[in-house]
GROMACS .gro file of N, CA and C in nm:
model
  249
    1MET      N    1   0.056  -2.428   5.930
    1MET     CA    2  -0.008  -2.305   5.917
    1MET      C    3   0.025  -2.237   5.783
    2ALA      N    4   0.147  -2.244   5.740
    2ALA     CA    5   0.187  -2.182   5.611
    2ALA      C    6   0.112  -2.254   5.494
    3THR      N    7   0.095  -2.382   5.500
    3THR     CA    8   0.032  -2.450   5.392
    3THR      C    9  -0.117  -2.415   5.396
    4LYS      N   10  -0.176  -2.394   5.509
    4LYS     CA   11  -0.319  -2.350   5.516
    4LYS      C   12  -0.332  -2.214   5.455
    5ALA      N   13  -0.229  -2.139   5.452
    5ALA     CA   14  -0.232  -2.007   5.388
    5ALA      C   15  -0.212  -2.012   5.236
    6GLY      N   16  -0.192  -2.135   5.188
    6GLY     CA   17  -0.182  -2.154   5.042
    6GLY      C   18  -0.035  -2.165   4.990
    7LEU      N   19   0.061  -2.170   5.079
    7LEU     CA   20   0.201  -2.181   5.038
    7LEU      C   21   0.234  -2.321   4.996
    8ASP      N   22   0.316  -2.340   4.894
    8ASP     CA   23   0.359  -2.470   4.850
    8ASP      C   24   0.435  -2.541   4.964
    9PRO      N   25   0.395  -2.660   4.999
    9PRO     CA   26   0.464  -2.731   5.106
    9PRO      C   27   0.612  -2.751   5.089
   10MET      N   28   0.659  -2.768   4.965
   10MET     CA   29   0.802  -2.787   4.943
   10MET      C   30   0.875  -2.650   4.961
   11LEU      N   31   0.811  -2.541   4.928
   11LEU     CA   32   0.872  -2.410   4.950
   11LEU      C   33   0.882  -2.385   5.096
   12VAL      N   34   0.787  -2.427   5.179
   12VAL     CA   35   0.792  -2.416   5.322
   12VAL      C   36   0.913  -2.493   5.378
   13GLU      N   37   0.934  -2.615   5.327
   13GLU     CA   38   1.047  -2.693   5.369
   13GLU      C   39   1.181  -2.625   5.334
   14LEU      N   40   1.190  -2.573   5.212
   14LEU     CA   41   1.310  -2.502   5.172
   14LEU      C   42   1.330  -2.378   5.260
   15PHE      N   43   1.225  -2.307   5.295
   15PHE     CA   44   1.237  -2.192   5.379
   15PHE      C   45   1.295  -2.228   5.516
   16LYS      N   46   1.247  -2.341   5.575
   16LYS     CA   47   1.297  -2.388   5.700
   16LYS      C   48   1.448  -2.414   5.692
   17VAL      N   49   1.490  -2.480   5.591
   17VAL     CA   50   1.630  -2.508   5.569
   17VAL      C   51   1.709  -2.378   5.558
   18HIS      N   52   1.661  -2.289   5.477
   18HIS     CA   53   1.734  -2.162   5.452
   18HIS      C   54   1.743  -2.079   5.579
   19VAL      N   55   1.639  -2.071   5.656
   19VAL     CA   56   1.640  -1.995   5.779
   19VAL      C   57   1.743  -2.058   5.881
   20SER      N   58   1.750  -2.187   5.879
   20SER     CA   59   1.853  -2.257   5.962
   20SER      C   60   1.991  -2.220   5.917
   21GLN      N   61   2.013  -2.210   5.789
   21GLN     CA   62   2.143  -2.170   5.735
   21GLN      C   63   2.178  -2.029   5.779
   22ILE      N   64   2.083  -1.939   5.761
   22ILE     CA   65   2.104  -1.798   5.798
   22ILE      C   66   2.140  -1.785   5.946
   23ASN      N   67   2.064  -1.858   6.028
   23ASN     CA   68   2.085  -1.847   6.172
   23ASN      C   69   2.199  -1.929   6.226
   24GLY      N   70   2.268  -2.005   6.137
   24GLY     CA   71   2.381  -2.082   6.181
   24GLY      C   72   2.348  -2.194   6.277
   25ARG      N   73   2.233  -2.258   6.265
   25ARG     CA   74   2.189  -2.365   6.354
   25ARG      C   75   2.205  -2.500   6.283
   26ALA      N   76   2.315  -2.565   6.318
   26ALA     CA   77   2.349  -2.691   6.252
   26ALA      C   78   2.248  -2.798   6.277
   27PHE      N   79   2.207  -2.809   6.402
   27PHE     CA   80   2.109  -2.912   6.437
   27PHE      C   81   1.982  -2.895   6.356
   28CYS      N   82   1.928  -2.773   6.354
   28CYS     CA   83   1.802  -2.744   6.283
   28CYS      C   84   1.826  -2.758   6.130
   29LEU      N   85   1.943  -2.724   6.081
   29LEU     CA   86   1.970  -2.744   5.937
   29LEU      C   87   1.963  -2.882   5.901
   30ARG      N   88   2.024  -2.974   5.977
   30ARG     CA   89   2.022  -3.116   5.948
   30ARG      C   90   1.882  -3.171   5.961
   31MET      N   91   1.806  -3.133   6.065
   31MET     CA   92   1.674  -3.178   6.086
   31MET      C   93   1.578  -3.141   5.970
   32HIS      N   94   1.586  -3.014   5.931
   32HIS     CA   95   1.497  -2.966   5.824
   32HIS      C   96   1.539  -3.021   5.690
   33THR      N   97   1.667  -3.040   5.670
   33THR     CA   98   1.711  -3.101   5.544
   33THR      C   99   1.657  -3.245   5.531
   34ARG      N  100   1.670  -3.319   5.642
   34ARG     CA  101   1.615  -3.461   5.643
   34ARG      C  102   1.465  -3.458   5.619
   35ASP      N  103   1.396  -3.368   5.688
   35ASP     CA  104   1.249  -3.359   5.667
   35ASP      C  105   1.211  -3.329   5.521
   36ALA      N  106   1.285  -3.233   5.463
   36ALA     CA  107   1.256  -3.197   5.325
   36ALA      C  108   1.278  -3.314   5.228
   37LEU      N  109   1.386  -3.387   5.251
   37LEU     CA  110   1.417  -3.502   5.166
   37LEU      C  111   1.310  -3.608   5.180
   38LYS      N  112   1.268  -3.634   5.305
   38LYS     CA  113   1.164  -3.737   5.330
   38LYS      C  114   1.033  -3.699   5.264
   39LYS      N  115   1.007  -3.567   5.253
   39LYS     CA  116   0.884  -3.521   5.193
   39LYS      C  117   0.893  -3.510   5.040
   40GLY      N  118   1.011  -3.547   4.984
   40GLY     CA  119   1.023  -3.551   4.843
   40GLY      C  120   1.096  -3.434   4.779
   41GLU      N  121   1.163  -3.352   4.858
   41GLU     CA  122   1.237  -3.241   4.797
   41GLU      C  123   1.349  -3.289   4.714
   42ASN      N  124   1.376  -3.220   4.610
   42ASN     CA  125   1.482  -3.254   4.515
   42ASN      C  126   1.618  -3.224   4.577
   43PRO      N  127   1.715  -3.313   4.584
   43PRO     CA  128   1.845  -3.283   4.643
   43PRO      C  129   1.918  -3.171   4.568
   44ASP      N  130   1.897  -3.156   4.439
   44ASP     CA  131   1.965  -3.051   4.365
   44ASP      C  132   1.919  -2.911   4.415
   45ARG      N  133   1.788  -2.897   4.443
   45ARG     CA  134   1.741  -2.765   4.500
   45ARG      C  135   1.798  -2.739   4.635
   46LEU      N  136   1.812  -2.845   4.716
   46LEU     CA  137   1.877  -2.825   4.848
   46LEU      C  138   2.025  -2.788   4.832
   47ALA      N  139   2.092  -2.839   4.731
   47ALA     CA  140   2.232  -2.814   4.710
   47ALA      C  141   2.263  -2.667   4.675
   48VAL      N  142   2.165  -2.604   4.608
   48VAL     CA  143   2.193  -2.466   4.564
   48VAL      C  144   2.129  -2.366   4.663
   49LEU      N  145   2.064  -2.415   4.762
   49LEU     CA  146   1.999  -2.323   4.858
   49LEU      C  147   2.091  -2.224   4.920
   50PRO      N  148   2.217  -2.252   4.955
   50PRO     CA  149   2.305  -2.147   5.010
   50PRO      C  150   2.327  -2.027   4.920
   51GLY      N  151   2.297  -2.044   4.791
   51GLY     CA  152   2.311  -1.931   4.700
   51GLY      C  153   2.195  -1.835   4.701
   52TRP      N  154   2.084  -1.870   4.768
   52TRP     CA  155   1.971  -1.783   4.773
   52TRP      C  156   1.998  -1.658   4.855
   53TYR      N  157   1.949  -1.547   4.808
   53TYR     CA  158   1.954  -1.422   4.888
   53TYR      C  159   1.815  -1.366   4.881
   54PRO      N  160   1.754  -1.339   4.991
   54PRO     CA  161   1.609  -1.305   4.994
   54PRO      C  162   1.575  -1.161   4.952
   55VAL      N  163   1.603  -1.129   4.827
   55VAL     CA  164   1.565  -1.001   4.776
   55VAL      C  165   1.446  -1.024   4.683
   56THR      N  166   1.337  -0.963   4.709
   56THR     CA  167   1.212  -0.986   4.630
   56THR      C  168   1.161  -0.861   4.564
   57ASP      N  169   1.222  -0.749   4.586
   57ASP     CA  170   1.175  -0.627   4.531
   57ASP      C  171   1.285  -0.534   4.492
   58ALA      N  172   1.289  -0.481   4.374
   58ALA     CA  173   1.393  -0.395   4.332
   58ALA      C  174   1.374  -0.249   4.376
   59ASN      N  175   1.262  -0.221   4.437
   59ASN     CA  176   1.238  -0.086   4.490
   59ASN      C  177   1.303  -0.073   4.627
   60PHE      N  178   1.420  -0.018   4.632
   60PHE     CA  179   1.495  -0.005   4.758
   60PHE      C  180   1.464   0.120   4.831
   61ASP      N  181   1.349   0.185   4.804
   61ASP     CA  182   1.314   0.302   4.867
   61ASP      C  183   1.190   0.286   4.960
   62THR      N  184   1.156   0.161   4.986
   62THR     CA  185   1.041   0.134   5.069
   62THR      C  186   1.073   0.154   5.216
   63GLY      N  187   0.969   0.163   5.299
   63GLY     CA  188   0.989   0.184   5.438
   63GLY      C  189   1.070   0.078   5.504
   64SER      N  190   1.044  -0.048   5.469
   64SER     CA  191   1.117  -0.162   5.534
   64SER      C  192   1.260  -0.158   5.496
   65TYR      N  193   1.294  -0.126   5.372
   65TYR     CA  194   1.434  -0.118   5.336
   65TYR      C  195   1.506  -0.012   5.412
   66HIS      N  196   1.443   0.098   5.445
   66HIS     CA  197   1.501   0.204   5.523
   66HIS      C  198   1.505   0.162   5.676
   67GLN      N  199   1.401   0.100   5.716
   67GLN     CA  200   1.389   0.064   5.860
   67GLN      C  201   1.498  -0.043   5.894
   68PHE      N  202   1.522  -0.136   5.800
   68PHE     CA  203   1.607  -0.245   5.828
   68PHE      C  204   1.740  -0.234   5.742
   69ALA      N  205   1.784  -0.111   5.715
   69ALA     CA  206   1.899  -0.090   5.631
   69ALA      C  207   2.025  -0.146   5.686
   70THR      N  208   2.034  -0.152   5.815
   70THR     CA  209   2.157  -0.202   5.883
   70THR      C  210   2.119  -0.309   5.983
   71GLY      N  211   2.216  -0.384   6.024
   71GLY     CA  212   2.190  -0.489   6.121
   71GLY      C  213   2.242  -0.621   6.071
   72TYR      N  214   2.196  -0.724   6.132
   72TYR     CA  215   2.246  -0.861   6.109
   72TYR      C  216   2.213  -0.913   5.971
   73PHE      N  217   2.311  -0.938   5.892
   73PHE     CA  218   2.302  -1.011   5.768
   73PHE      C  219   2.232  -0.939   5.651
   74LEU      N  220   2.103  -0.913   5.663
   74LEU     CA  221   2.025  -0.854   5.555
   74LEU      C  222   2.030  -0.702   5.554
   75ARG      N  223   2.142  -0.650   5.505
   75ARG     CA  224   2.156  -0.503   5.503
   75ARG      C  225   2.116  -0.455   5.369
   76ARG      N  226   2.068  -0.332   5.365
   76ARG     CA  227   2.017  -0.269   5.239
   76ARG      C  228   2.123  -0.272   5.127
   77ASP      N  229   2.244  -0.239   5.161
   77ASP     CA  230   2.353  -0.238   5.058
   77ASP      C  231   2.375  -0.374   5.001
   78GLY      N  232   2.368  -0.478   5.084
   78GLY     CA  233   2.387  -0.615   5.038
   78GLY      C  234   2.270  -0.660   4.950
   79MET      N  235   2.149  -0.622   4.983
   79MET     CA  236   2.033  -0.661   4.900
   79MET      C  237   2.041  -0.590   4.767
   80GLN      N  238   2.089  -0.462   4.764
   80GLN     CA  239   2.104  -0.388   4.640
   80GLN      C  240   2.209  -0.462   4.551
   81TRP      N  241   2.323  -0.502   4.610
   81TRP     CA  242   2.426  -0.570   4.537
   81TRP      C  243   2.374  -0.698   4.472
   82PHE      N  244   2.296  -0.777   4.550
   82PHE     CA  245   2.249  -0.905   4.494
   82PHE      C  246   2.139  -0.888   4.389
   83TRP      N  247   2.068  -0.778   4.393
   83TRP     CA  248   1.959  -0.759   4.295
   83TRP      C  249   2.024  -0.741   4.161
   0.00000   0.00000   0.00000
């Protein structure tokens, strides 16, 4: 479905691996890592994936930044620090 929306298939694979890391799901992490490698993902990109932090906008005054300012993992203060 994501590729039908125009997303790069390799980015979709990296996203699956990264979400598995965030959620702490070892089985899913191994499964998605294997899938990504089979589909041609570069092992170097997989190796640095734990360093990703999903901050895509420097405007920390948006509604979603306020709505999700606290909670599990992606807190507003953490995203500001990583930006």
